[in-house]
Each structure stands twice: as C-alpha cells, then as structure tokens.
CSV table of C-alpha atoms in Angstrom, one decimal:
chain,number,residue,atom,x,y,z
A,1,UNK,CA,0.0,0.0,0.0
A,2,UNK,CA,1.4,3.4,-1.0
A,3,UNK,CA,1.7,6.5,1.4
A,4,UNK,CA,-1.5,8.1,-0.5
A,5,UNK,CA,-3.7,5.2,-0.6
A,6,UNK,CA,-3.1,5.5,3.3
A,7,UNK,CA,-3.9,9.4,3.5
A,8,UNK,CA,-7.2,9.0,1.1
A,9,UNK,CA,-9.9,6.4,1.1
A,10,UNK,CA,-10.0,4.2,-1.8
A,11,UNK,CA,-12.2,2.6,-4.0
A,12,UNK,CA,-12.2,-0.8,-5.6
A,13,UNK,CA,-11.0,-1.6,-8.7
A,14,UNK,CA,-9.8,-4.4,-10.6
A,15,UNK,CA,-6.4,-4.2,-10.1
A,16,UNK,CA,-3.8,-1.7,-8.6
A,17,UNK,CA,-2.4,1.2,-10.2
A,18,UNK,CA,1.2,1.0,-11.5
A,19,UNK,CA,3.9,2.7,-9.4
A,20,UNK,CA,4.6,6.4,-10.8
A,21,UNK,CA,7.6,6.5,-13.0
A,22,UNK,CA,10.5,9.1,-11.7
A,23,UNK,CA,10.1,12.5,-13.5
A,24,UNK,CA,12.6,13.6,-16.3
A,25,UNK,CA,15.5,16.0,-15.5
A,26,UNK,CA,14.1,19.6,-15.5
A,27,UNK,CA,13.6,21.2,-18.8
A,28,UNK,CA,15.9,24.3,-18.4
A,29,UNK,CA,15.6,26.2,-21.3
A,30,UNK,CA,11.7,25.9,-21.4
A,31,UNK,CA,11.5,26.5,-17.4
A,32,UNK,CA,13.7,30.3,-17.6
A,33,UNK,CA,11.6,31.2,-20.6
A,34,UNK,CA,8.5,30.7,-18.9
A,35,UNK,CA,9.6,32.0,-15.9
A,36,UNK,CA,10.8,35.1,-17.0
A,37,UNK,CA,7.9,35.5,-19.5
A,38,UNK,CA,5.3,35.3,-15.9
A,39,UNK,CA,7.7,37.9,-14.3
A,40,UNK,CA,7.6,40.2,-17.1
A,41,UNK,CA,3.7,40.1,-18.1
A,42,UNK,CA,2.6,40.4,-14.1
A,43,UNK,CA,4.9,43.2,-14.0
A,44,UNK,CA,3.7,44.7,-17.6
A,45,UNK,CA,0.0,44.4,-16.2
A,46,UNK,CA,0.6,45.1,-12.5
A,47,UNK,CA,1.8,48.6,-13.8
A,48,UNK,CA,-0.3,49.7,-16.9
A,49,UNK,CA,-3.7,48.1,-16.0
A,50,UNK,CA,-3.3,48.2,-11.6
A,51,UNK,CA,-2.9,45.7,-9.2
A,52,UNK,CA,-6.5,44.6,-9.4
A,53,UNK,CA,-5.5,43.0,-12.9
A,54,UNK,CA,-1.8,41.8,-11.8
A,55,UNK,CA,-3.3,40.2,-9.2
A,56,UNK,CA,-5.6,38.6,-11.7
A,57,UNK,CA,-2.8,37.3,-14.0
A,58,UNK,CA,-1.0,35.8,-10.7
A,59,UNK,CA,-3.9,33.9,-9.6
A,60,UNK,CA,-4.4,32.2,-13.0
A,61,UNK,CA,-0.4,31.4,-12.7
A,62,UNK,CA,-1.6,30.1,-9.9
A,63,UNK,CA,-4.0,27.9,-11.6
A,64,UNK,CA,-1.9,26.8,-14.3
A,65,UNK,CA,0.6,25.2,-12.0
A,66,UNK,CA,-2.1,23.2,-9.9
A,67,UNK,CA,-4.0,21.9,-12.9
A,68,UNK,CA,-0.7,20.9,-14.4
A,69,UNK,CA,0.7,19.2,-11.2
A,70,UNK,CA,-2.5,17.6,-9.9
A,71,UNK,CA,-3.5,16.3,-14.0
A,72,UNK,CA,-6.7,17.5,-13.0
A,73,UNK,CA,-9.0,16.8,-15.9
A,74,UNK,CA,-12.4,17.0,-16.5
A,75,UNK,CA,-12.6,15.4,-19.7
A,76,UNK,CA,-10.7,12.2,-18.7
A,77,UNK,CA,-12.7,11.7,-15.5
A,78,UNK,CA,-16.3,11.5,-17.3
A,79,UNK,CA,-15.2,9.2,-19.4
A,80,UNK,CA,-13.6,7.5,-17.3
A,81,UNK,CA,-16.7,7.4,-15.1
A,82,UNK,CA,-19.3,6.7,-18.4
A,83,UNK,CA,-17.1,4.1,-19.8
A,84,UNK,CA,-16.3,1.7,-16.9
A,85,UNK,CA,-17.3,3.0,-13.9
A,86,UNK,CA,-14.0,4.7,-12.0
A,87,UNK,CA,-15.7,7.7,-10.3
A,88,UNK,CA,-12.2,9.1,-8.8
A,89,UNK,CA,-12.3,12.1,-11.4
A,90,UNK,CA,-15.3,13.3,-10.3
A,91,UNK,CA,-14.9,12.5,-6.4
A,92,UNK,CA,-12.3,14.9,-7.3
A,93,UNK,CA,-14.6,17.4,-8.6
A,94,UNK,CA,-16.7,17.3,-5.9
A,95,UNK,CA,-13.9,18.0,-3.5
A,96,UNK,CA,-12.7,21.5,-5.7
A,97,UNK,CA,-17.0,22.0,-5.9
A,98,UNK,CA,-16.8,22.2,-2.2
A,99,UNK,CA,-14.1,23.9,-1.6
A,100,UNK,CA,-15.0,27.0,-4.1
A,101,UNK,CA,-18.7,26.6,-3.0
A,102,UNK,CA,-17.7,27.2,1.1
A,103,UNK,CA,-15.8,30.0,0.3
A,104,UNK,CA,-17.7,31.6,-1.9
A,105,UNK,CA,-20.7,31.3,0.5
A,106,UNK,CA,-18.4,33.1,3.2
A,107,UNK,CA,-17.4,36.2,0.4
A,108,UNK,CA,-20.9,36.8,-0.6
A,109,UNK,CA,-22.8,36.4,2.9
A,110,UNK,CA,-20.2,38.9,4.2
A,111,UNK,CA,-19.7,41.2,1.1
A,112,UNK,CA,-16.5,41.7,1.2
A,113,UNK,CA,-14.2,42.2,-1.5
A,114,UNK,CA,-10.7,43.2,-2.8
A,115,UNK,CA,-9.7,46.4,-5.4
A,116,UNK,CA,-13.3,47.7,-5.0
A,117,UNK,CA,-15.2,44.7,-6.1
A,118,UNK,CA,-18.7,44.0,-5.0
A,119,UNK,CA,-18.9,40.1,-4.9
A,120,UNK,CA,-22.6,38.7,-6.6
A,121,UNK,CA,-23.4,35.7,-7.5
A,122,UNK,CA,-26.4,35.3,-10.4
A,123,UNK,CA,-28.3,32.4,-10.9
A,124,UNK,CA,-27.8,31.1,-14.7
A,125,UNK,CA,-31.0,31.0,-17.1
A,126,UNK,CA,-32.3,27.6,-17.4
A,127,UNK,CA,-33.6,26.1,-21.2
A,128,UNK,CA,-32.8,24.9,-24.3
A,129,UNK,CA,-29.5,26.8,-24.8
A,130,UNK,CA,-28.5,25.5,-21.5
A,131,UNK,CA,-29.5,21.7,-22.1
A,132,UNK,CA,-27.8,21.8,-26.2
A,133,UNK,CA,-25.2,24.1,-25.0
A,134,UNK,CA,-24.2,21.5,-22.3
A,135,UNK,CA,-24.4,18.5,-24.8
A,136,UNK,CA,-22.6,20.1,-27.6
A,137,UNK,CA,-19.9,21.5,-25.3
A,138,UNK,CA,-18.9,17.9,-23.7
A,139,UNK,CA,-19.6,15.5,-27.1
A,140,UNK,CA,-16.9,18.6,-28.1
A,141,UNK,CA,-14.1,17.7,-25.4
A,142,UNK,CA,-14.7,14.1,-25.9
A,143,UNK,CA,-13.2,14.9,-29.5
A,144,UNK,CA,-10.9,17.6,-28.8
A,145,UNK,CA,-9.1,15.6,-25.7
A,146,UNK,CA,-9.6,18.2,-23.3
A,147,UNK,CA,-12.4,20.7,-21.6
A,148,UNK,CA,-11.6,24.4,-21.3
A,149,UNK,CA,-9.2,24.7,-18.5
A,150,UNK,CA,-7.9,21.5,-19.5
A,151,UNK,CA,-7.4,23.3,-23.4
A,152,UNK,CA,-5.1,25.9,-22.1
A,153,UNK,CA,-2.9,24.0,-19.4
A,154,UNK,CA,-2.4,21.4,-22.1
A,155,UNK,CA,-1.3,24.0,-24.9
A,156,UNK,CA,1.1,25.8,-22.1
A,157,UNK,CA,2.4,22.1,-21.3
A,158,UNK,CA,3.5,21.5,-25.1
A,159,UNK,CA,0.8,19.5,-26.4
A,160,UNK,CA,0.8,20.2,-30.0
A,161,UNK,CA,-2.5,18.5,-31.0
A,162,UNK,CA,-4.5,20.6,-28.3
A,163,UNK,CA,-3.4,23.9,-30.1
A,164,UNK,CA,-5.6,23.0,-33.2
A,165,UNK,CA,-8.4,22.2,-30.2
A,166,UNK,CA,-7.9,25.5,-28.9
A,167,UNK,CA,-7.7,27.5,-32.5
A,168,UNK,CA,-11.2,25.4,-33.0
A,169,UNK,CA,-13.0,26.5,-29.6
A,170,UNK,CA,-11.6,30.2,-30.8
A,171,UNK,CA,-13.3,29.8,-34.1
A,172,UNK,CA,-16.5,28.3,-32.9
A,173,UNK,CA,-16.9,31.6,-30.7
A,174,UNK,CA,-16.4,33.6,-33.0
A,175,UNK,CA,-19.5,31.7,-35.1
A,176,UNK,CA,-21.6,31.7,-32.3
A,177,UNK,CA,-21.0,35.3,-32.2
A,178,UNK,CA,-21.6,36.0,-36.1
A,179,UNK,CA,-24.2,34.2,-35.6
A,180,UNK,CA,-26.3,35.3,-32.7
A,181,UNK,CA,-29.5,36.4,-33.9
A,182,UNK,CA,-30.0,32.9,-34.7
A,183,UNK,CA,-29.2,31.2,-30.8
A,184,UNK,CA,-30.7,34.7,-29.0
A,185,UNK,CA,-34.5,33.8,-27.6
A,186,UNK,CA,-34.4,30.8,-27.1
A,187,UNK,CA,-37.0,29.2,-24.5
A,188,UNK,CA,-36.0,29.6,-20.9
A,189,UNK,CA,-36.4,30.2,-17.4
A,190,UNK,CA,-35.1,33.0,-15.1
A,191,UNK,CA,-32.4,31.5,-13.1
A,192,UNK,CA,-32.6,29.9,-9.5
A,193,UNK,CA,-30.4,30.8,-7.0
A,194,UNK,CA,-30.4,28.4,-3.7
A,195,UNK,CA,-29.6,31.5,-1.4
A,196,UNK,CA,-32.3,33.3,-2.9
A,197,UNK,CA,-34.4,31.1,-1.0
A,198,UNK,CA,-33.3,29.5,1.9
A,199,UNK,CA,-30.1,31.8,2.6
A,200,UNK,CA,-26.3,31.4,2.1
A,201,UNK,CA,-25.9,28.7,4.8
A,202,UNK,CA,-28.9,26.7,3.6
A,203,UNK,CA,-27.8,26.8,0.1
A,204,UNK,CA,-24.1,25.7,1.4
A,205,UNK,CA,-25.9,23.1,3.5
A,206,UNK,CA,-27.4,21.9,0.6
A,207,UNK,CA,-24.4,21.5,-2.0
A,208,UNK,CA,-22.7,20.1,0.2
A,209,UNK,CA,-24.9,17.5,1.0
A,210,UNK,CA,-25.5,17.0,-3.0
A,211,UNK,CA,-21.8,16.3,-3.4
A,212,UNK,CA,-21.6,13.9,-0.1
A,213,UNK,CA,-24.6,12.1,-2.1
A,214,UNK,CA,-22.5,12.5,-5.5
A,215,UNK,CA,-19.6,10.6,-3.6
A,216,UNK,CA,-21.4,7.8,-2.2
A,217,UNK,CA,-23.2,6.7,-5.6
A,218,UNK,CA,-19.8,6.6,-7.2
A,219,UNK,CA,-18.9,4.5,-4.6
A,220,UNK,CA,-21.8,1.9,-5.4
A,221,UNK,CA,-21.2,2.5,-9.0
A,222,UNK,CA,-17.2,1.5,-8.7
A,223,UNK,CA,-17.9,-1.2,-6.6
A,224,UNK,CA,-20.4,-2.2,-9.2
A,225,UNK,CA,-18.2,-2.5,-11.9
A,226,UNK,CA,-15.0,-3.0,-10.7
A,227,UNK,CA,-13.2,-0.7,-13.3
A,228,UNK,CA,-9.7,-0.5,-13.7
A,229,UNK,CA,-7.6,1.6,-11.9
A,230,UNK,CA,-6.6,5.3,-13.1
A,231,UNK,CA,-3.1,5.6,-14.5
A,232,UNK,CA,-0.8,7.5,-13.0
A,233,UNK,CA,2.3,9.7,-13.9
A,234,UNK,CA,5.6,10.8,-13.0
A,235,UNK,CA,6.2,12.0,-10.4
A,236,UNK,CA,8.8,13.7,-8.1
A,237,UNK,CA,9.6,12.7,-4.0
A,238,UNK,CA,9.5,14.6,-1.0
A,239,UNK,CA,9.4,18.0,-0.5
A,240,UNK,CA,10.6,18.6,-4.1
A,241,UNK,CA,6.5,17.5,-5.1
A,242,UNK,CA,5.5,20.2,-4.0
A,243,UNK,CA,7.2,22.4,-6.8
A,244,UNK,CA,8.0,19.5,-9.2
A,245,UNK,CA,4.6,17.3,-9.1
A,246,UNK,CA,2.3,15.5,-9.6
A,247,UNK,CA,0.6,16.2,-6.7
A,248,UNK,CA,-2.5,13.7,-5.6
A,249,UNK,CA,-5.5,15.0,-7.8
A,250,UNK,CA,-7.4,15.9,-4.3
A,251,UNK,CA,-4.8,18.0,-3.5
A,252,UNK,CA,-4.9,19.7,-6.6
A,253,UNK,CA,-8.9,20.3,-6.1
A,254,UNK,CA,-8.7,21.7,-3.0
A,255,UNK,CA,-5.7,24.2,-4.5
A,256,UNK,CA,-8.1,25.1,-7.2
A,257,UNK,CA,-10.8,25.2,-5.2
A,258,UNK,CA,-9.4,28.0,-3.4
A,259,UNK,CA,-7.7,29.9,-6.6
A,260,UNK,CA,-11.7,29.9,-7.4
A,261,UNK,CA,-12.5,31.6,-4.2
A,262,UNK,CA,-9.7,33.9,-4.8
A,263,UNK,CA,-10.8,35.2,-8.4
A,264,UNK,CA,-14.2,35.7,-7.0
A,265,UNK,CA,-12.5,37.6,-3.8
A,266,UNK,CA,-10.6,39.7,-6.3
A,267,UNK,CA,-13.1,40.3,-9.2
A,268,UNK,CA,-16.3,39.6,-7.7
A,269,UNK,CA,-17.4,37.1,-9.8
A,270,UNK,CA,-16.5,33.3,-11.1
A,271,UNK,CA,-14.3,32.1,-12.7
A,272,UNK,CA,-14.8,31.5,-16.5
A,273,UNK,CA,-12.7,31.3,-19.2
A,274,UNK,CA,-14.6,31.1,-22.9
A,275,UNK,CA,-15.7,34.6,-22.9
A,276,UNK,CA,-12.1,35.3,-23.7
A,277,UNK,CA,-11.8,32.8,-26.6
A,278,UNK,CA,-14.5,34.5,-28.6
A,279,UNK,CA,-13.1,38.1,-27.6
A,280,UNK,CA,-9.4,37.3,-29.4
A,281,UNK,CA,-11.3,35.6,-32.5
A,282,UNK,CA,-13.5,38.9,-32.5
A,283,UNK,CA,-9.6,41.0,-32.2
A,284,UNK,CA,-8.2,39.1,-34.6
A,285,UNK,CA,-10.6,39.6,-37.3
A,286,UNK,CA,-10.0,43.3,-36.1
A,287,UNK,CA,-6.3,43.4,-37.3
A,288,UNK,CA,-7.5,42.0,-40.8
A,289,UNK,CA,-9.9,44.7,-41.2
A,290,UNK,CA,-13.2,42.9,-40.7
A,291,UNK,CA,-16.0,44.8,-38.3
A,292,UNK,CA,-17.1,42.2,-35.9
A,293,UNK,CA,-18.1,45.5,-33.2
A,294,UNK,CA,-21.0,45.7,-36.1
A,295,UNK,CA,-22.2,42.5,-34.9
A,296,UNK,CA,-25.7,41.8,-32.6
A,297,UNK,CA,-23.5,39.9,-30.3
A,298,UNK,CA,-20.8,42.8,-29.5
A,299,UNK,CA,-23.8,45.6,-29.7
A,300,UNK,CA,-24.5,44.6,-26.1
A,301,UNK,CA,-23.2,47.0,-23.6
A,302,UNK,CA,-20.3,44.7,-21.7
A,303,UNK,CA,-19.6,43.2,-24.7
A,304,UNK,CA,-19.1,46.4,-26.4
A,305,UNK,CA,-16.8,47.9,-23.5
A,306,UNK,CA,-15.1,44.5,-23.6
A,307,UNK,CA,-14.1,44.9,-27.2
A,308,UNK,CA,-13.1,48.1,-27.1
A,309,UNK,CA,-10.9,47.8,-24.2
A,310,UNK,CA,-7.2,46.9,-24.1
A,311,UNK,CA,-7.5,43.1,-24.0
A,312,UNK,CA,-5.4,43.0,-20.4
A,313,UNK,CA,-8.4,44.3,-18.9
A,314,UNK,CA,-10.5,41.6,-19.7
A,315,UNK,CA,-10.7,39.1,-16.9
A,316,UNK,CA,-10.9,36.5,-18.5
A,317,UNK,CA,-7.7,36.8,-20.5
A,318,UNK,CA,-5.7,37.3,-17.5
A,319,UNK,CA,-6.7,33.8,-16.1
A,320,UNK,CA,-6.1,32.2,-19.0
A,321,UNK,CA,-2.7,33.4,-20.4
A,322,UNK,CA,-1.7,32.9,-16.8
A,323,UNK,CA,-2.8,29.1,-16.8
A,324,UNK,CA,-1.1,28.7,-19.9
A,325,UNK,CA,2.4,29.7,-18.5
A,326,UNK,CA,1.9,28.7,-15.4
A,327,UNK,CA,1.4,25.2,-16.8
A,328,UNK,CA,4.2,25.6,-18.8
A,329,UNK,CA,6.3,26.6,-16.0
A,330,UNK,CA,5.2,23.3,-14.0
A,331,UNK,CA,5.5,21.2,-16.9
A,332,UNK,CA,8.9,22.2,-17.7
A,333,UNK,CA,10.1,22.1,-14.0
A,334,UNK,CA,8.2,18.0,-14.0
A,335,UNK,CA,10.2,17.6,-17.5
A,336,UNK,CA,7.2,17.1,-19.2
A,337,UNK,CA,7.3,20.2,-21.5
A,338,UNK,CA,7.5,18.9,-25.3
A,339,UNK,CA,6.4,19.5,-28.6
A,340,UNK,CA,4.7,17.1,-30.5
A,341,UNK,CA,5.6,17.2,-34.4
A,342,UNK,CA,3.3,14.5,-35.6
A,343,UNK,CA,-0.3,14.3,-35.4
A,344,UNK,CA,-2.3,11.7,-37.1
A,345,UNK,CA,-5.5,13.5,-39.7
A,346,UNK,CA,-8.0,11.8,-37.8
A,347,UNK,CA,-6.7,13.1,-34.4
A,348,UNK,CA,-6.0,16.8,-35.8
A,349,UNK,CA,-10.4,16.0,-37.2
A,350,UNK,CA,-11.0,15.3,-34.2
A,351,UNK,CA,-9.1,18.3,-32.1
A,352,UNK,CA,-10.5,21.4,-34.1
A,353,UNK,CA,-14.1,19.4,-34.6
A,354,UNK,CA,-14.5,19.4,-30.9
A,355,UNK,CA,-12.8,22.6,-30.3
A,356,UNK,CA,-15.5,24.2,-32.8
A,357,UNK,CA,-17.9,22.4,-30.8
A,358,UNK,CA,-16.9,23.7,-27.4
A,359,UNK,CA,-17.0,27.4,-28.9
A,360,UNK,CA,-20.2,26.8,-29.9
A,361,UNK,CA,-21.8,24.9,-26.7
A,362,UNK,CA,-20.1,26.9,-23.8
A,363,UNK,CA,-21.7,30.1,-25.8
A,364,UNK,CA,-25.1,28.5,-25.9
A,365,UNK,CA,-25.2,28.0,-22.4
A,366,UNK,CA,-23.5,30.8,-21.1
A,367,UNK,CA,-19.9,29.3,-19.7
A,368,UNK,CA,-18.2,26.1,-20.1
A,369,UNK,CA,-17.0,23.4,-17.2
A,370,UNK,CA,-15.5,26.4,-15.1
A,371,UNK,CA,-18.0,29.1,-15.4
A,372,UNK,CA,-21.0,27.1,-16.3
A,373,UNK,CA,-20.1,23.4,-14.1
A,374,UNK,CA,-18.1,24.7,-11.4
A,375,UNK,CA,-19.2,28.9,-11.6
A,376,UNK,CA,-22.9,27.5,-11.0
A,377,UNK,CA,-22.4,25.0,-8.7
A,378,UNK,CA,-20.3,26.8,-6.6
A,379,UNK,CA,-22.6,30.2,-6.1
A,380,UNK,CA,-25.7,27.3,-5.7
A,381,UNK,CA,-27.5,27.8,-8.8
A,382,UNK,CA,-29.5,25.5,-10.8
A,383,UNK,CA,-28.2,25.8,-13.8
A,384,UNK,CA,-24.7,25.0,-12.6
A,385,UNK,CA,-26.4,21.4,-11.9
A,386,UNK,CA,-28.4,20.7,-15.1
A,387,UNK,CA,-25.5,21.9,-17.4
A,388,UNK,CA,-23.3,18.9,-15.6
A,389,UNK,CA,-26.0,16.7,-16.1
A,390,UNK,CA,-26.3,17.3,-19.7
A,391,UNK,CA,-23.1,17.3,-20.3
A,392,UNK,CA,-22.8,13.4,-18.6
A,393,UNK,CA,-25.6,12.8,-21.6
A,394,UNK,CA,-23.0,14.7,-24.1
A,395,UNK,CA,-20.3,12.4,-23.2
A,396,UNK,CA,-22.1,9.5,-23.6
A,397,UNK,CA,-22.5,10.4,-27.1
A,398,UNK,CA,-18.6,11.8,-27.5
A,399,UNK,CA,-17.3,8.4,-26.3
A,400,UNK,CA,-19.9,6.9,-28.9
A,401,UNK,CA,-18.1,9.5,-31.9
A,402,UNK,CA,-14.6,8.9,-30.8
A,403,UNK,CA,-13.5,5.3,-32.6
A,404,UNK,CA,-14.6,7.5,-36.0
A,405,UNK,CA,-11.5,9.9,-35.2
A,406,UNK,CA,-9.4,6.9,-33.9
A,407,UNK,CA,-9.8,7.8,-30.6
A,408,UNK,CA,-9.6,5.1,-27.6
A,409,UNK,CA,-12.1,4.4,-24.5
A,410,UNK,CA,-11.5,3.0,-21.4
A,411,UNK,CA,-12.6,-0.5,-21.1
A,412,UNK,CA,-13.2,-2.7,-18.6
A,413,UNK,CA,-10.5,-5.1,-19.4
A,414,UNK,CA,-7.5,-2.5,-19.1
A,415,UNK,CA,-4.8,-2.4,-16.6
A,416,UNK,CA,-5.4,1.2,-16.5
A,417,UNK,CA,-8.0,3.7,-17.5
C-alpha cells in the first residue's frame, strides 16, 4: 500500500495502479523562458492596468501550476466514469466543488471584496440553450481531448495536437457570435439561485450534502463494476512534489478550489474562461480589417466595452494566459514540456471538430465546465447542476463518436484507465 492510498480512502478496482515512474531531468531552457515570461507580463499588467488585474494574471499562474501538477481533468474523469465506472475524477470534482462553494458562501454572505469589487453571484437561465449548450460542449471535449481549463494547461504544457483544439474553440466563438441572432431567444427560465431562497448557509448546507450524495453513488457505481484503476504519472519525492509534481488529484482540487474563491474575492465574480476565446477571435478579425463590433453579439453593452478595451483588462484573458504559463512553468520544472511534431488526420479532425464544438456549446449555455459546471455549482445555482447533467448525456455520445477519429475508450478489461 502506498503513502496516499493511506492518506485517502480508496475505491475498488480491478487491479492496482502502476507505481509512478521518476520524473525527467528539469527542462531548463523551457522553465527560464516561462519563468521570465510570468515575471515580465505580471509586472507589464501590475503597472499599466493596476494591481487589481496583476493580481488577476497571478492567480491564474496560480491555476496553471495546480491543474498541471494535480492532471486535474475534467474530460478524462467523465469518461472515465461513463465508460467503466471509476468515479475518482469526479470525487475529485466534488472536493474542488466544495471547496469554491464554502468559500464563496463566506465572500458573498459577508460582502467583502478586494480592489473595490462587490462580490454577486447570479443564478444562470435555465432552457434549451443550456441543455444543447451542455451537450454540444462535452460530445466537443470528448473529440478535442480536453475541456476548457484542461485546453489551455495542455497548450502551455506543449501539447501540439491541443493547439488546433484551442484555435477550433476560438473559431466556434467567433461563429456563435456571427451568428447570434439565430441562438438569441431561445426558450428559458429565469435563473434559480439556492440563497435566494433559503439563505447562504442553507444553500451551502445543501451543496454540500449533494456532493456527499455524489460521492457515495460513485462508490456503489465502482464497486459495481470494478473498473480498472486510473493511471498514474511521473512524479517527483519529498518536499521537491511540492514544486516538481504531480501532486494527488485531491490535493490539486482543494488548491483550485481555493484559486476559485480567490478570483471571485478579487473580481467579484466566477471564474470562466470562454468569454475570452470568442473576444481574441472577435480582435483578430479586427487586425485584418473585418468589423465584428458591427455584430448583434458585440452591440451589447459589456460586450461592447469588452471589445473596445485593451485586452489586459479583460478578466478573462488574464486567467487564461496565466494558466497557460503557469502550466508551462510546471510542466517544464516535472520535465514534461515537449512538442509534438506528428499528429495523425483523424486526431488533428477530431481536435479542431470538438474545439469548434466547445466554442459553440459553452456560448449556448453561457460558460463552459468552469464558469458554467463549477461557476454554478459553486454560487448554488441550478443551472450549474443541469448543465453537468447534460453534459454526462454529451459524453455518452462523445465516447460513442470517438472510434470514428481513432480515438480510444476506457474498457473494462484494461490495466489502466
């Protein structure tokens, strides 16, 4: 039995997990890059756009390194959980759900904030753009390998084939936002917010006890099916884990739990990460002399500010150049950090597909895994709830589409999942 199975409870499965491999020699050249690159862009923002934005770019640094270190993923632990059974992905969600939702419940029943910000939390809408948004957005990672967070700490890590996923979530924004008129109206439902009606502590009370429940049925499930065991990486020993990796996934929830709490603290609101993808497509088409400010979608007020503004101000952006070198500064310190030259066609299909997909679906229904899954959860709204509950009907179908592109499932037969 190894020192973690001893620290967490375990759950059965079919056989044990290999023995983690030691991690490569630290990737120098790729590690003083990034380094310096974090140093210079915190202190570039810090000083032309205030500490209230520095601070923003830190925190997603912040993120970078824990998502990269833990291997938290929310891609892999759906299907992992649809295809045989192993629920230890999304035990680990529920840990980081927890940890962002008790936190946040303390910021917003005591309205206190950092840099001026007034912490709120909204309940999301809840219809059809929510329920296709959902399915489109997680048949999407299925085929593009990784979820939104996942996208960006995979590009900063090296991974070549996630790039095209990311240039396709970019461009599916940037179609949902050409195309707004058409997705605008649809059927729906003001938003419910748990606090709204039995206070901050009873809607705490109440997520929580959800995710207690969500733990125990993938306990039946696992014990069920006996699935194999996740695999597990490299990883460094003693105190040089802690900089070095991988740490033990609930480790890494309850460190991003917390970076959640923090952007809210700082910004007053969730975390999310899309809005930014379709705001550098919209940019973009700006240097080549297009006019998407002409468009429905970017006629709306915060949209309109948002697109006018220097693109450090945007929130959103800060987070998610900062995961991006933050995970490149972990991956290169685990010496992980490598480019991939060779992709097969199906796989590279597959990556832009599902990143178009993604755009498209976290759009629709108004954030993604983060600001949709974890942003609605977290602030105990409803929506947060059915948009994971869709997307567990999305996957379904993803794992169904992935032997088209080539792409494996878990089965129950494996050594590892």
């Amino acid at each position: 039995m190894t020192t973690e199975s001893k620290v967490f409870p375990s759950f059965p499965t079919s056989c044990a997990a290999p023995e983690p491999r030691p991690e490569e020699p630290v990737r120098v050249v790729p590690l003083a890059i990034a380094g310096a690159l974090a140093v210079a862009l915190t202190w570039y923002v810090w000083a032309s756009y205030g500490a209230k934005n520095g601070v923003l770019l830190a925190l997603g640094l912040g993120l970078g390194l824990a998502l990269f270190h833990s291997r938290f993923g929310f891609t892999s632990a759906w299907r992992q959980l649809i295809a045989v059974g192993n629920g230890q992905g999304l035990r680990a969600h529920t840990l980081l759900l927890g940890t962002a939702t008790t936190l946040i419940a303390l910021i917003v029943s005591t309205g206190s904030g950092l840099f001026g910000s007034v912490p709120k939390a909204t309940g999301g809408p809840i219809g059809l753009a929510l329920f296709a948004g959902a399915v489109l957005f997680a048949i999407g990672m299925q085929l593009g390998g990784a979820c939104a967070s996942g996208t960006l700490f995979a590009v900063g890590s090296g991974q070549s084939t996630i790039v095209l996923t990311l240039g396709g979530f970019v461009a599916g924004s940037v179609l949902y936002t050409w195309a707004f008129p058409v997705f605008d109206g649809w059927p729906s439902l003001p938003g419910v917010l748990l606090s709204d009606h039995v206070g901050w502590f009873g809607s705490w009370l109440i997520t929580i006890a959800a995710l207690v429940a969500i733990v125990y049925v993938t306990k039946l499930v696992q014990a069920r099916r006996n699935p194999p065991p996740v695999d597990v990486v490299p990883t460094a020993r003693g105190f040089a884990r802690i900089l070095r990796g991988s740490w033990p996934i609930l480790v890494g929830a309850v460190v991003l739990g917390v970076l959640a709490g923090a952007v809210f603290l700082v910004s007053g609101g969730i975390w999310g990460v899309t809005f930014a993808f379709a705001l550098w497509g919209a940019k973009l088409l700006q240097l080549f002399g297009l006019h998407p400010e002409a468009w429905e979608f970017w006629q709306g007020t915060s949209n309109a500010k948002a697109l006018a503004s220097p693109v450090w101000t945007d929130k959103t952006t800060l987070t998610n150049v900062g995961i991006m070198i933050g995970a490149a500064i972990a991956a290169a310190a685990a010496g992980a950090w490598k480019i991939h030259s060779q992709i097969p066609w199906r796989t590279a299909l597959a990556a832009v597909l599902g990143g178009v997909l993604m755009g498209i679906g976290a759009r629709l229904a108004g954030g993604c895994n983060i600001g949709a899954y974890l942003g609605g959860i977290s602030v105990g709204s409803l929506h947060g709830w059915l948009w994971g509950l869709f997307a567990l009907g999305g996957t379904w179908v993803g794992l169904k589409l992935r032997p088209l592109f080539g792409l494996g499932n878990p089965k129950p037969a494996d050594s590892i999942c």
